[in-house]
Short mmCIF file of C-alpha atoms in Angstrom, two decimals:
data_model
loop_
_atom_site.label_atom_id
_atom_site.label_comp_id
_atom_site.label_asym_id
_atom_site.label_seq_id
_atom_site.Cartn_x
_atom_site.Cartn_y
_atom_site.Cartn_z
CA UNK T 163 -107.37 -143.56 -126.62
CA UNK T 164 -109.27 -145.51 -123.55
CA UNK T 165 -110.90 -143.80 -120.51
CA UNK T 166 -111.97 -144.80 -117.33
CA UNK T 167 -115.31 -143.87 -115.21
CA UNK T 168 -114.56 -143.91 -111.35
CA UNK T 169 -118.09 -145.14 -109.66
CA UNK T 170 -116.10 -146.15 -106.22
CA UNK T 171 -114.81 -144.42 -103.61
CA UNK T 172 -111.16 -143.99 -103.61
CA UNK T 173 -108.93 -146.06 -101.50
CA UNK T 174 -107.47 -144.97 -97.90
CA UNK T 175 -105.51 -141.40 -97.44
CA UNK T 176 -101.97 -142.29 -98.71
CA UNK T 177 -99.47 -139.53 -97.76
CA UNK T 178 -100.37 -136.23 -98.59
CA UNK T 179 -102.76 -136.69 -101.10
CA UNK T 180 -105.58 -139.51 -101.63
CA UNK T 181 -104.67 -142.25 -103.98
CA UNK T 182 -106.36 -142.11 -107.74
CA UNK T 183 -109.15 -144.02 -108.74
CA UNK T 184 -109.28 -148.07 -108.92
CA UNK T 185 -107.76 -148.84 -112.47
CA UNK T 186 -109.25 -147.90 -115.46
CA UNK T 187 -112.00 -150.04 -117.35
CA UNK T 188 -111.71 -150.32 -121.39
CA UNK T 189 -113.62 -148.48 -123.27
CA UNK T 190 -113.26 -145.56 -125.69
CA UNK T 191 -114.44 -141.72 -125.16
CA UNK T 192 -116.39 -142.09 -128.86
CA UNK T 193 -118.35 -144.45 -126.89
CA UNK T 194 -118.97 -142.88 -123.86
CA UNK T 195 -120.01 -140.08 -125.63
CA UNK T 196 -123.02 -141.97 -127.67
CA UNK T 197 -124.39 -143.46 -124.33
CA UNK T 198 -126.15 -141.15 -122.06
CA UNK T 199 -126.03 -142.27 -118.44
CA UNK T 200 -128.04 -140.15 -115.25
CA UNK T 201 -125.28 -139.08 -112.73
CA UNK T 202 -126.33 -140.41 -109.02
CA UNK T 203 -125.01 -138.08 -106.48
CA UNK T 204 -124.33 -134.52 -107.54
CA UNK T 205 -122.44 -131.22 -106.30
CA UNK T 206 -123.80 -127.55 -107.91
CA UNK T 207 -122.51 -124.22 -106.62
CA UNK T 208 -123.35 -121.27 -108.74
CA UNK T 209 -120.50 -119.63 -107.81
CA UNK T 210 -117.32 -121.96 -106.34
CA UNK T 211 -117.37 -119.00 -103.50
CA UNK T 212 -114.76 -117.34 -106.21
CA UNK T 213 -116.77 -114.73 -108.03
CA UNK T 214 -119.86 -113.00 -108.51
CA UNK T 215 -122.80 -114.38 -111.46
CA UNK T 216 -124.51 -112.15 -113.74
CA UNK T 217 -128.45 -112.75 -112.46
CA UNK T 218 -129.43 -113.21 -116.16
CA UNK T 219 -127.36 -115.97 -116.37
CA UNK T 220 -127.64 -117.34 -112.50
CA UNK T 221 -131.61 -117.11 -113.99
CA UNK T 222 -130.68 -119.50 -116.86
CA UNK T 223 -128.58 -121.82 -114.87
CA UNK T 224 -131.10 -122.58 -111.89
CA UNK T 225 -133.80 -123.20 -114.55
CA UNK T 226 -131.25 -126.25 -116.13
CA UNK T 227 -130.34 -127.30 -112.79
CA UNK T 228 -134.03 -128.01 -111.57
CA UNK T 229 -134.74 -129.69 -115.03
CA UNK T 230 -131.98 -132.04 -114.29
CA UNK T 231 -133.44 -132.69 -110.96
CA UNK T 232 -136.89 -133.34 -112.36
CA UNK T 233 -135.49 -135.87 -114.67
CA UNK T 234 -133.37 -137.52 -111.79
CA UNK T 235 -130.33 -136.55 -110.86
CA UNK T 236 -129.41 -136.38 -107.62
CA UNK T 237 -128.56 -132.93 -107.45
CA UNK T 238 -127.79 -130.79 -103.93
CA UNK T 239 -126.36 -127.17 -103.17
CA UNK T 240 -123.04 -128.41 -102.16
CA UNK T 241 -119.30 -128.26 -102.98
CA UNK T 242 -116.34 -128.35 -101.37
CA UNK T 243 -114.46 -125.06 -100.43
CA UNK T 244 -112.37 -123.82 -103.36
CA UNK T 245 -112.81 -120.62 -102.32
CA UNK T 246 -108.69 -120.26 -102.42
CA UNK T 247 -108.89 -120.85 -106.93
CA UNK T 248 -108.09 -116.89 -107.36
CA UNK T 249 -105.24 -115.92 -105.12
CA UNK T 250 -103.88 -119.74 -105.76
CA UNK T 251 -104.30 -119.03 -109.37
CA UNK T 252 -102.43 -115.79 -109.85
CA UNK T 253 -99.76 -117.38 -107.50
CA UNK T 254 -98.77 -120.33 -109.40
CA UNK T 255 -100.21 -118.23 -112.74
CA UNK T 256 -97.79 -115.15 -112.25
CA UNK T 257 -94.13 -117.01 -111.76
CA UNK T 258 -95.17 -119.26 -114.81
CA UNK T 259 -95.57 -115.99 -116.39
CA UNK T 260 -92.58 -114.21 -115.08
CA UNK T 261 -90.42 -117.16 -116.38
CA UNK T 262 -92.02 -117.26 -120.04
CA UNK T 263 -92.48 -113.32 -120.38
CA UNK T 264 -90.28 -111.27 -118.67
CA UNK T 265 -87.20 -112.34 -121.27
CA UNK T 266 -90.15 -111.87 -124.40
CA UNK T 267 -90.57 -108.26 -122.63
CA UNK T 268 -86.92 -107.56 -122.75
CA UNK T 269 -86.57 -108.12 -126.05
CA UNK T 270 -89.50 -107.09 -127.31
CA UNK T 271 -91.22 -104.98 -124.83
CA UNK T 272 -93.39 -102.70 -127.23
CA UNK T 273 -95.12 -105.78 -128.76
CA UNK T 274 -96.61 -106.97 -125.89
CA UNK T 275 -100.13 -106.28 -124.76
CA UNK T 276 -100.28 -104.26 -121.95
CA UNK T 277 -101.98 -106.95 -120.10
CA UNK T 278 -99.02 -109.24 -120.18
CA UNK T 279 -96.50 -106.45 -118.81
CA UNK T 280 -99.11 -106.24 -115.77
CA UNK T 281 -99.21 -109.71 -115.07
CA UNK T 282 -95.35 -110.52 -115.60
CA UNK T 283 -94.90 -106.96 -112.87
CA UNK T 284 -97.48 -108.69 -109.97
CA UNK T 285 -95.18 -111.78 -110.46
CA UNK T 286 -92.11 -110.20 -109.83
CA UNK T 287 -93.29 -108.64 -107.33
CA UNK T 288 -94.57 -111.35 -105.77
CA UNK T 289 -92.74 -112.92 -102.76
CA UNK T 290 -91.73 -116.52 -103.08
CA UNK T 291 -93.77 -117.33 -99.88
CA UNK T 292 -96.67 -116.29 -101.36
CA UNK T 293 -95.91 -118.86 -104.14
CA UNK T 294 -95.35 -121.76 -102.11
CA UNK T 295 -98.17 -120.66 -100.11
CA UNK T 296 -100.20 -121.15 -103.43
CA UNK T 297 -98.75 -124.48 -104.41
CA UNK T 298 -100.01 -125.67 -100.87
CA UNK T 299 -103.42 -124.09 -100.87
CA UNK T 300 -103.71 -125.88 -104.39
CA UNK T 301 -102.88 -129.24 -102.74
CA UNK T 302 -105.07 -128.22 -99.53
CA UNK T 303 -107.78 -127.54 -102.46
CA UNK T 304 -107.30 -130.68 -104.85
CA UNK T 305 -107.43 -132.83 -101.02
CA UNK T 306 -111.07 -131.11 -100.22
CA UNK T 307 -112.44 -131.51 -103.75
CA UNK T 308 -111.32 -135.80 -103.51
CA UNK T 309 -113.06 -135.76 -100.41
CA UNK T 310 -116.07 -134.38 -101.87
CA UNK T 311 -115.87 -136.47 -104.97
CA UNK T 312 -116.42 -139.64 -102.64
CA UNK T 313 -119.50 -139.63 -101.78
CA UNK T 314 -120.24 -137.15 -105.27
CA UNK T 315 -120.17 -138.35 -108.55
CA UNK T 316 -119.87 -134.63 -110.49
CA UNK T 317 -120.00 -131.22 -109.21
CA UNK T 318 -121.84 -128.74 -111.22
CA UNK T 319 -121.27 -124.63 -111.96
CA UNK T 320 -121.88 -122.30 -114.44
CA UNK T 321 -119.38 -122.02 -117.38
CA UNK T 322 -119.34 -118.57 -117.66
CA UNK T 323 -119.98 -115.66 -115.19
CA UNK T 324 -121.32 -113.39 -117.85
CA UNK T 325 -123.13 -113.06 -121.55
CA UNK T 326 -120.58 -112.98 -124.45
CA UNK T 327 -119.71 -109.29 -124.68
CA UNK T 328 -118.55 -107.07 -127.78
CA UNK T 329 -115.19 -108.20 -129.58
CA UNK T 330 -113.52 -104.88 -128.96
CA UNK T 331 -113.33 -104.97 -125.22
CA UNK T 332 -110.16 -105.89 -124.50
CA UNK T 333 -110.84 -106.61 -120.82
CA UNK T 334 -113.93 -107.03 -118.61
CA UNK T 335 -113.04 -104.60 -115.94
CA UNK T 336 -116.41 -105.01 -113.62
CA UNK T 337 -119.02 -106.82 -113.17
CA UNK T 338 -122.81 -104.91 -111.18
CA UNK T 339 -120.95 -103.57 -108.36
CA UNK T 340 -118.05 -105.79 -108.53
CA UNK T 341 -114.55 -104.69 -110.03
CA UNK T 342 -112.65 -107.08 -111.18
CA UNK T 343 -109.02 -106.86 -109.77
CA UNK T 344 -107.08 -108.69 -113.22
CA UNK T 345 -108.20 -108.83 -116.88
CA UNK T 346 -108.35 -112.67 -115.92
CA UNK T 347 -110.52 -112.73 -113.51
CA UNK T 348 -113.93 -112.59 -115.04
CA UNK T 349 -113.10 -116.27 -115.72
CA UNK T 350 -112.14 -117.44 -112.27
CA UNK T 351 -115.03 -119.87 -112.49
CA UNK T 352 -113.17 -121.80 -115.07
CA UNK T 353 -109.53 -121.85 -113.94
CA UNK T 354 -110.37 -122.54 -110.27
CA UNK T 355 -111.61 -125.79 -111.47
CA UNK T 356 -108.70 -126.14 -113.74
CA UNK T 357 -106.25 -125.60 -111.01
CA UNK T 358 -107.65 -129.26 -109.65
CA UNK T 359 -106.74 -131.41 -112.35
CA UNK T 360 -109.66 -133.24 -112.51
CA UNK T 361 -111.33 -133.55 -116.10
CA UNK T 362 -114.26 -130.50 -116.90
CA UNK T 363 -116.33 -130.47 -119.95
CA UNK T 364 -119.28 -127.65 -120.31
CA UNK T 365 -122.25 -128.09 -122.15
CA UNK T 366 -124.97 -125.70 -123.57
CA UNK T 367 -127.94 -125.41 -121.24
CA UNK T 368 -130.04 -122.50 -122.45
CA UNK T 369 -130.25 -118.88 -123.31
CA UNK T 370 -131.35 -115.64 -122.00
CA UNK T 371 -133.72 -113.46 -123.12
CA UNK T 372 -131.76 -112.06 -125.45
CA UNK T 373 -130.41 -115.29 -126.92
CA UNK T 374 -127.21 -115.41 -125.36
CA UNK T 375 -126.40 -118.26 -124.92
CA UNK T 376 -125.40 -119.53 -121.32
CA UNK T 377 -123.21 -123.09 -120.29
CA UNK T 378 -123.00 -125.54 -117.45
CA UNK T 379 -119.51 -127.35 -116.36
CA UNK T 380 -119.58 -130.08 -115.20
CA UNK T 381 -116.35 -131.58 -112.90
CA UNK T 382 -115.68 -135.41 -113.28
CA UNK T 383 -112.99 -137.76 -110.44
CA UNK T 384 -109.72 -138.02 -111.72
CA UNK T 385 -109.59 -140.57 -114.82
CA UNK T 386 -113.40 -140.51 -114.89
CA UNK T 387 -113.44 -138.57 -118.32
CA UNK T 388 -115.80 -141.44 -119.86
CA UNK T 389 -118.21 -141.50 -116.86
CA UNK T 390 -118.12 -137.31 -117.21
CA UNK T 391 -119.18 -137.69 -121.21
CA UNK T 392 -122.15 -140.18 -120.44
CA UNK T 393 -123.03 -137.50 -118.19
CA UNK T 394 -122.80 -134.62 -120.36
CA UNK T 395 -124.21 -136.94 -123.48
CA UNK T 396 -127.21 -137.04 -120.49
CA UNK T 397 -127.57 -133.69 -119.77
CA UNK T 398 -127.60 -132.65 -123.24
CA UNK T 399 -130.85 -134.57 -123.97
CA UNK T 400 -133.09 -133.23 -120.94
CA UNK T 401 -131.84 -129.85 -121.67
CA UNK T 402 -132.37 -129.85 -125.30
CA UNK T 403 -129.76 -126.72 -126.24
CA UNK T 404 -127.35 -128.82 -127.90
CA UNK T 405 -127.33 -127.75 -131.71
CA UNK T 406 -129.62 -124.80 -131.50
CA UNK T 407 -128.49 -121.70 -132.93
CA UNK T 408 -127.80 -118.97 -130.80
CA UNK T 409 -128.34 -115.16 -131.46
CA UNK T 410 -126.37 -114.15 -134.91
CA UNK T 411 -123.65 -111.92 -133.49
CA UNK T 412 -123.77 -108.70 -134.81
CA UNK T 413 -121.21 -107.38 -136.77
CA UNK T 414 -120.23 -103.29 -136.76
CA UNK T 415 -118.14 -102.02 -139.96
#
């Protein structure tokens, strides 16, 4: 399988949406991976304006960020607005599930997890304006984040909003002050940037005081999954986390 890295901006608006990158150069994602590169221009927003962070692990985060910036990246508090991932999430999210589901509920109703019957309800529920409203707001977000990505080479976040919590929780239902409104949203971090398309890899950046360990992502340009592994293959060596042992988990009989 070849990749491509995207180090130009992309060419003039064509319809709707901008036009992809320039056409891919050979080269193999084994490769990219074994050649660390430092990123030029880069994006970080601790929170994609979607969710709130745990401070522990906003702590952790800003500490990795300013080590990349000591060892040269350009990095700056900026990002585009994608401040739409949630509601454009559960939009497009909840008639995917009401589709797939709602016949599995029919039939077997009992033997889904409660969580499922909620979601599959909201969809139905849901009118099909708000849907195509979704669909546009995730074009309207995709067209802010190509703009961004022209004059950035990578936007940076946090992986995770939270330390890993026990197995048995079956939900994360709040966050400090901050309830969360679906048993999916504690990752909304991680499927707002999904929603784009664009290729995402995280990478191990540190742990808290407790050794928990704690994750950056890291958003590449469309096709630009080799330039996004030199990248991470970069970040991993000034950070230093990669291959170190977080805390053992503990296990309760």
């Amino acid at each position: 399988m070849t990749a491509a890295s995207c180090s130009t901006p992309w060419p003039a608006r064509s319809g709707l949406i901008r036009s992809a990158c320039p056409a891919p150069r050979p080269g193999t994602f084994g490769e990219a991976a074994i050649t660390p590169r430092k990123p030029g221009r880069v994006g970080f927003s601790m929170d994609l304006g979607v969710t709130p962070v745990d401070p522990e692990v906003a702590k952790v985060v800003e500490a990795a960020i300013a080590r990349l910036a000591d060892a040269g990246a350009g990095i700056e508090a900026s990002a585009p607005d994608l401040s739409q991932g949630r509601d454009v999430f559960h939009a497009i999210r909840g008639v995917n599930h009401l589709a797939a589901f709602a016949p599995l509920i029919a039939q077997h109703g009992e033997r889904v997890i409660p969580e499922i019957h909620a979601s599959t309800e909201r969809a139905a529920a849901l009118p099909i304006a708000d849907y195509a409203k979704g669909e546009n707001g995730r074009v309207a977000m995709f067209q802010r984040l190509m703009d961004f990505l022209v004059t950035h080479d990578f936007l940076i976040c946090p992986t995770a909003i939270m330390t890993p919590f026990p197995a048995e929780w079956r939900r994360v239902d709040k966050l400090g002050n901050h309830d969360f409104d679906s048993y999916i949203d504690w990752i909304a971090i991680t499927f707002t940037l999904s929603l784009t398309g664009c290729p995402v890899i995280s990478v191990p950046c540190g742990f808290t005081a407790s050794g928990m360990p704690v994750g950056l992502q890291i958003l590449g340009r469309p096709r630009g999954e080799a330039a996004l592994l030199r990248m991470a293959a970069w970040c991993e060596e000034v950070l230093g986390a990669y291959g170190k042992t977080p805390r053992d988990p503990v296990i309760r009989h």
